[in-house]
Amino acid sequence: MVDAKYQEYVKSNLNSFAKQIIALASQRSVSARKEGVEECAVLVEKMLSEIGATTKVLKQEGVAPLVYGEVKSTKSKKTVLFYNHYDVQPEEPLELWKSPPFKPEIRDGRIYGRGVSDDKGELVSRLKLVESYLKTSGEPPCNIKFCFEGEEETGSVHLEEYISKNSELFKADAVVWEFGTVDLQDRPKVILGVKGMIYLEFVLSSLSQDAHSSYAAALPSAPWRLVRMLNLLKDENERVLVPGWYDGVETLSEDEVGVLQKMPFEGEEFKKTYGAKEFVGKMTADVAKKALVQRPTGNIAGIWAGYTGPGSKTVLPKEIHAKMDFRLVPNQDPADLWKKMRKYIDDKGFSDVEMQLESMEPAARTSYKDPFAQAAIRAASKVYGKEPVVELSSPGTGPLYIFTRTYGMPSVDIGVSAEDSAIHAPNENLRLDLLHKGILWIAETVEQFAN
Amino acid sequence: MVDAKYQEYVKSNLNSFAKQIIALASQRSVSARKEGVEECAVLVEKMLSEIGATTKVLKQEGVAPLVYGEVKSTKSKKTVLFYNHYDVQPEEPLELWKSPPFKPEIRDGRIYGRGVSDDKGELVSRLKLVESYLKTSGEPPCNIKFCFEGEEETGSVHLEEYISKNSELFKADAVVWEFGTVDLQDRPKVILGVKGMIYLEFVLSSLSQDAHSSYAAALPSAPWRLVRMLNLLKDENERVLVPGWYDGVETLSEDEVGVLQKMPFEGEEFKKTYGAKEFVGKMTADVAKKALVQRPTGNIAGIWAGYTGPGSKTVLPKEIHAKMDFRLVPNQDPADLWKKMRKYIDDKGFSDVEMQLESMEPAARTSYKDPFAQAAIRAASKVYGKEPVVELSSPGTGPLYIFTRTYGMPSVDIGVSAEDSAIHAPNENLRLDLLHKGILWIAETVEQFAN
């Protein structure tokens, strides 16, 4: 366990930590609007310097700066990298905020403000956990690197380029991912990965202009054609029909099955929240739990053609669009699947359907048995006095693969936030008790890993 | 042929006819905005009275008045009904008009203004052809009735109610439909019918709120479900798969096949206009021509779900909507087909898909051999000195069935407009030479029919 002096430092400086979060969250940095991002990077570098880190700001024309930091240790040759981001989601809808989003304030043991949880509170917690080592024992238990980007909320579109151009800089033995949480019963959650994704837009045009729908007797219909094509993409059991789609997918190991079985899943509650009568394909809650972790998906995120207003308009639409996200699991290669899907669609006679790529990311997952994962699990038990919930994978997607694939290093997603922290929403907040415990948890994880 | 005195009257009064069209078109009557509709009905009744007709204005609370008129004849027991409408489409976009839409003016032998062709020019032409009889021989060749409604441009939603509540009033032996045209080579067109239609919106809701698309691994997707359902509605050959959909559909008679064969159809031009590479199902131009007349359709007029903006949003949409129009041919009963479609969709396991009715209308078609149709054809040859183009059916739909079904009477769609009259568009116009010839054509038709 992190020593008493360390614990005491964190405890007695919690108010100043909160003030730093408030200071950082007071600096607007809405990447979607490119608002205040440069200024925020300056502030982040200043905070990094102030705790005693060596800093470096990487820049590219028209791109948010990437703030790098480093603190050496003589105690261990290992290096832990902290990835966080200093950009935030837009604050709208403004009228639902109880206090101004960019003037954070503390009420009832929580800081309220845009970004105080996602991800400025997390970012400051990493700074402060290292500061606490520097102030109490002069150095952290191992080398520490910081990677703070400013485009996470807009898809981290330049992160891979930054990393690949500076690959020595970010080399590490493990990465603590940006965000972590306790569940609604305050059990800490250790998340070992994310799904991958291909996001694309299908576009099909059959006419140069909309026609009166009476001409549908003779002219081709783009909507019908795309409906037929989409219908060939998945079967009734939700299985993607592109040949080779599941080739790389591995079955879960015995360990992983064990982790999955232990993972709580309130199936009925989940369905109720979304008003679903049943899980897709009438699966059981157990199968649904597994699907969220390990099933590749093919989702229609948006579809539109023709007249979408009230009443009736008799039109034969000239074109149709469909946005789809395909979530991927470990060992599925998005670039390879992209080619396979194109070939499949062509082979089925739909070479006129355009596939416009929005983004692709492979999945990332750290082995449950990996020493870093085990360190995070042990640390959680120590700090929280209860067994953590271990998730093999978030059902969502993030640019984690950039680090794990480049450096072959393990990653855990652990942090200082609460399930009800309202990230991306009005009245985003951070619980001060979790800021406290979370710092100790991550510090303990690093310490366990270093030794 | 209508006698010389009659011909002379029409010729020498053409300017005053045009002035009446200008007067009527100067009175705004945009039914979509309920603008000036009552005032226009008053003006129409005045014009009807002035030619010597007995008039009656039918009214319903909140509904455009229906103006009825009658002129008796001792020459024949037959009665011909003229159906027209005095409401017009909105005039937007205003900036494209070369002269104010509601201040019609004459340029280069055409009247320009909103409604001068559709349908005020046609309406006035019917008044003036009867006036010409009254002025030259004291009475028309048979009894004449006028039915002028004010909601055609908004779907004639109260017409059936007006007619059924006053069915004796509108009883006649034949109806001249609202609108007629010459083709681009100035050949008069005799159109013998319209297709029917069911317009509906499919609505499918699978969740009470949109979900993050990562949950698509476990939660049901409304878009996928509707794609599957739509795919069951039609086969690859564009055939509606609802059992019994084609039960009433008759093959064309030998006569009708002959009419169809003679009907010109510029297939290549038609495809080029709409930028279609081929006809739907790779049909030949001959098959396409027949399809426009006789093929029931099922068209996706609009479809929408989820995120339809730029870039990517990972959402599992809670619901999807699809608007569809199904065009029908003679002997297909929309109410019966509606039930059959509901049963088919239920039988296929999609009873959760809502079917919201927008409108339904059966097809209407007059036999090519019917004396009234033959009268119109013979009259066209006489007046234009060239054989008319006969169309068994417009590919479009209108409320013609209300008359033909209620009274079992034949109908022809003949009139005074040109193919390039820009109806529903800026710079709508009416050719004065066609106003002249069209009046003679319709009068000759009535005369041929009466004798």
Short mmCIF file of N, CA, C and O in Angstrom, two decimals, chain B residues 234-284:
data_model
loop_
_atom_site.label_atom_id
_atom_site.label_comp_id
_atom_site.label_asym_id
_atom_site.label_seq_id
_atom_site.Cartn_x
_atom_site.Cartn_y
_atom_site.Cartn_z
N LYS B 234 -41.36 -6.63 -51.55
CA LYS B 234 -41.24 -6.72 -53.01
C LYS B 234 -40.12 -7.68 -53.36
O LYS B 234 -39.14 -7.79 -52.63
N ASP B 235 -40.26 -8.35 -54.49
CA ASP B 235 -39.18 -9.23 -54.92
C ASP B 235 -38.25 -8.48 -55.89
O ASP B 235 -38.44 -7.31 -56.18
N GLU B 236 -37.26 -9.18 -56.37
CA GLU B 236 -36.25 -8.59 -57.25
C GLU B 236 -36.87 -8.08 -58.55
O GLU B 236 -36.31 -7.22 -59.21
N ASN B 237 -38.00 -8.65 -58.91
CA ASN B 237 -38.68 -8.22 -60.14
C ASN B 237 -39.71 -7.13 -59.89
O ASN B 237 -40.61 -6.92 -60.70
N GLU B 238 -39.58 -6.47 -58.74
CA GLU B 238 -40.43 -5.34 -58.40
C GLU B 238 -41.89 -5.74 -58.15
O GLU B 238 -42.78 -4.92 -58.20
N ARG B 239 -42.09 -7.03 -57.91
CA ARG B 239 -43.46 -7.50 -57.70
C ARG B 239 -43.78 -7.44 -56.21
O ARG B 239 -43.02 -7.92 -55.37
N VAL B 240 -44.90 -6.82 -55.88
CA VAL B 240 -45.34 -6.75 -54.48
C VAL B 240 -45.70 -8.16 -54.03
O VAL B 240 -46.44 -8.88 -54.70
N LEU B 241 -45.15 -8.57 -52.88
CA LEU B 241 -45.27 -9.97 -52.46
C LEU B 241 -46.48 -10.23 -51.56
O LEU B 241 -46.66 -11.35 -51.10
N VAL B 242 -47.27 -9.22 -51.29
CA VAL B 242 -48.47 -9.42 -50.47
C VAL B 242 -49.43 -10.35 -51.22
O VAL B 242 -49.80 -10.05 -52.35
N PRO B 243 -49.81 -11.48 -50.61
CA PRO B 243 -50.71 -12.41 -51.30
C PRO B 243 -52.00 -11.71 -51.71
O PRO B 243 -52.60 -10.99 -50.93
N GLY B 244 -52.41 -11.94 -52.93
CA GLY B 244 -53.66 -11.37 -53.44
C GLY B 244 -53.53 -9.97 -54.00
O GLY B 244 -54.51 -9.39 -54.45
N TRP B 245 -52.30 -9.42 -53.98
CA TRP B 245 -52.13 -8.03 -54.44
C TRP B 245 -52.56 -7.84 -55.89
O TRP B 245 -53.08 -6.79 -56.26
N TYR B 246 -52.36 -8.88 -56.69
CA TYR B 246 -52.64 -8.76 -58.13
C TYR B 246 -53.94 -9.45 -58.53
O TYR B 246 -54.23 -9.56 -59.72
N ASP B 247 -54.69 -9.93 -57.52
CA ASP B 247 -55.89 -10.73 -57.83
C ASP B 247 -56.84 -10.04 -58.81
O ASP B 247 -57.34 -10.67 -59.73
N GLY B 248 -57.10 -8.76 -58.58
CA GLY B 248 -58.09 -8.09 -59.42
C GLY B 248 -57.53 -7.56 -60.73
O GLY B 248 -58.29 -7.14 -61.61
N VAL B 249 -56.21 -7.58 -60.86
CA VAL B 249 -55.59 -6.93 -62.02
C VAL B 249 -55.92 -7.69 -63.31
O VAL B 249 -55.67 -8.89 -63.41
N GLU B 250 -56.50 -6.99 -64.24
CA GLU B 250 -56.85 -7.63 -65.51
C GLU B 250 -55.76 -7.35 -66.54
O GLU B 250 -55.12 -6.31 -66.50
N THR B 251 -55.60 -8.31 -67.46
CA THR B 251 -54.68 -8.04 -68.55
C THR B 251 -55.36 -7.06 -69.50
O THR B 251 -56.59 -6.95 -69.52
N LEU B 252 -54.57 -6.35 -70.24
CA LEU B 252 -55.14 -5.36 -71.16
C LEU B 252 -55.93 -6.08 -72.26
O LEU B 252 -55.55 -7.16 -72.71
N SER B 253 -57.03 -5.47 -72.66
CA SER B 253 -57.82 -6.04 -73.77
C SER B 253 -57.04 -5.83 -75.07
O SER B 253 -56.07 -5.08 -75.12
N GLU B 254 -57.51 -6.48 -76.11
CA GLU B 254 -56.85 -6.34 -77.41
C GLU B 254 -56.84 -4.87 -77.86
O GLU B 254 -55.83 -4.36 -78.33
N ASP B 255 -57.98 -4.22 -77.64
CA ASP B 255 -58.08 -2.79 -77.96
C ASP B 255 -57.04 -1.98 -77.21
O ASP B 255 -56.37 -1.11 -77.78
N GLU B 256 -56.96 -2.27 -75.92
CA GLU B 256 -56.04 -1.50 -75.08
C GLU B 256 -54.59 -1.73 -75.50
O GLU B 256 -53.78 -0.80 -75.51
N VAL B 257 -54.29 -2.99 -75.84
CA VAL B 257 -52.94 -3.29 -76.32
C VAL B 257 -52.65 -2.46 -77.57
O VAL B 257 -51.57 -1.88 -77.73
N GLY B 258 -53.66 -2.36 -78.42
CA GLY B 258 -53.51 -1.56 -79.64
C GLY B 258 -53.25 -0.10 -79.33
O GLY B 258 -52.36 0.53 -79.91
N VAL B 259 -54.00 0.44 -78.38
CA VAL B 259 -53.84 1.84 -77.98
C VAL B 259 -52.43 2.06 -77.44
O VAL B 259 -51.74 3.02 -77.78
N LEU B 260 -52.03 1.11 -76.59
CA LEU B 260 -50.70 1.21 -75.97
C LEU B 260 -49.60 1.18 -77.03
O LEU B 260 -48.65 1.96 -76.97
N GLN B 261 -49.76 0.30 -78.00
CA GLN B 261 -48.74 0.19 -79.05
C GLN B 261 -48.62 1.49 -79.83
O GLN B 261 -47.51 1.89 -80.21
N LYS B 262 -49.76 2.13 -80.06
CA LYS B 262 -49.73 3.37 -80.83
C LYS B 262 -49.20 4.57 -80.04
O LYS B 262 -48.78 5.56 -80.60
N MET B 263 -49.25 4.44 -78.70
CA MET B 263 -48.83 5.56 -77.85
C MET B 263 -47.33 5.80 -77.99
O MET B 263 -46.54 4.89 -77.81
N PRO B 264 -46.93 7.03 -78.35
CA PRO B 264 -45.49 7.28 -78.47
C PRO B 264 -44.83 7.27 -77.09
O PRO B 264 -45.46 7.63 -76.10
N PHE B 265 -43.60 6.81 -77.03
CA PHE B 265 -42.85 6.84 -75.77
C PHE B 265 -41.38 6.98 -76.09
O PHE B 265 -40.77 6.09 -76.69
N GLU B 266 -40.82 8.11 -75.74
CA GLU B 266 -39.40 8.36 -76.02
C GLU B 266 -38.57 7.83 -74.86
O GLU B 266 -38.15 8.58 -73.97
N GLY B 267 -38.35 6.53 -74.89
CA GLY B 267 -37.67 5.86 -73.77
C GLY B 267 -36.31 6.43 -73.45
O GLY B 267 -35.99 6.71 -72.28
N GLU B 268 -35.49 6.61 -74.48
CA GLU B 268 -34.13 7.09 -74.25
C GLU B 268 -34.14 8.50 -73.65
O GLU B 268 -33.40 8.80 -72.72
N GLU B 269 -35.01 9.33 -74.20
CA GLU B 269 -35.15 10.70 -73.71
C GLU B 269 -35.60 10.73 -72.25
O GLU B 269 -35.09 11.48 -71.43
N PHE B 270 -36.54 9.85 -71.95
CA PHE B 270 -37.09 9.77 -70.60
C PHE B 270 -35.99 9.38 -69.61
O PHE B 270 -35.83 10.02 -68.56
N LYS B 271 -35.21 8.37 -69.95
CA LYS B 271 -34.12 7.95 -69.07
C LYS B 271 -33.10 9.08 -68.91
O LYS B 271 -32.61 9.34 -67.81
N LYS B 272 -32.81 9.76 -70.03
CA LYS B 272 -31.82 10.83 -70.02
C LYS B 272 -32.26 11.97 -69.10
O LYS B 272 -31.45 12.53 -68.35
N THR B 273 -33.54 12.31 -69.18
CA THR B 273 -34.06 13.41 -68.35
C THR B 273 -33.77 13.15 -66.87
O THR B 273 -33.45 14.06 -66.12
N TYR B 274 -33.90 11.89 -66.46
CA TYR B 274 -33.73 11.57 -65.04
C TYR B 274 -32.36 10.94 -64.74
O TYR B 274 -32.13 10.51 -63.62
N GLY B 275 -31.51 10.90 -65.73
CA GLY B 275 -30.17 10.36 -65.49
C GLY B 275 -30.18 8.90 -65.09
O GLY B 275 -29.31 8.44 -64.36
N ALA B 276 -31.18 8.16 -65.57
CA ALA B 276 -31.24 6.72 -65.25
C ALA B 276 -30.42 5.95 -66.27
O ALA B 276 -30.52 6.21 -67.48
N LYS B 277 -29.60 5.03 -65.79
CA LYS B 277 -28.78 4.23 -66.71
C LYS B 277 -29.64 3.22 -67.44
O LYS B 277 -29.38 2.87 -68.59
N GLU B 278 -30.65 2.72 -66.76
CA GLU B 278 -31.55 1.75 -67.39
C GLU B 278 -32.90 1.82 -66.68
O GLU B 278 -33.02 2.42 -65.61
N PHE B 279 -33.89 1.22 -67.30
CA PHE B 279 -35.19 1.15 -66.63
C PHE B 279 -35.08 0.15 -65.48
O PHE B 279 -34.20 -0.72 -65.47
N VAL B 280 -35.97 0.28 -64.53
CA VAL B 280 -35.92 -0.61 -63.37
C VAL B 280 -36.09 -2.07 -63.84
O VAL B 280 -36.87 -2.35 -64.75
N GLY B 281 -35.30 -2.95 -63.28
CA GLY B 281 -35.34 -4.35 -63.68
C GLY B 281 -34.84 -4.59 -65.09
O GLY B 281 -35.13 -5.62 -65.68
N LYS B 282 -34.08 -3.59 -65.61
CA LYS B 282 -33.53 -3.68 -66.97
C LYS B 282 -34.60 -3.94 -68.03
O LYS B 282 -34.37 -4.61 -69.04
N MET B 283 -35.81 -3.47 -67.79
CA MET B 283 -36.89 -3.67 -68.77
C MET B 283 -36.60 -2.89 -70.05
O MET B 283 -35.84 -1.92 -70.05
N THR B 284 -37.21 -3.32 -71.12
CA THR B 284 -37.09 -2.59 -72.38
C THR B 284 -37.99 -1.36 -72.34
O THR B 284 -38.85 -1.24 -71.46
#
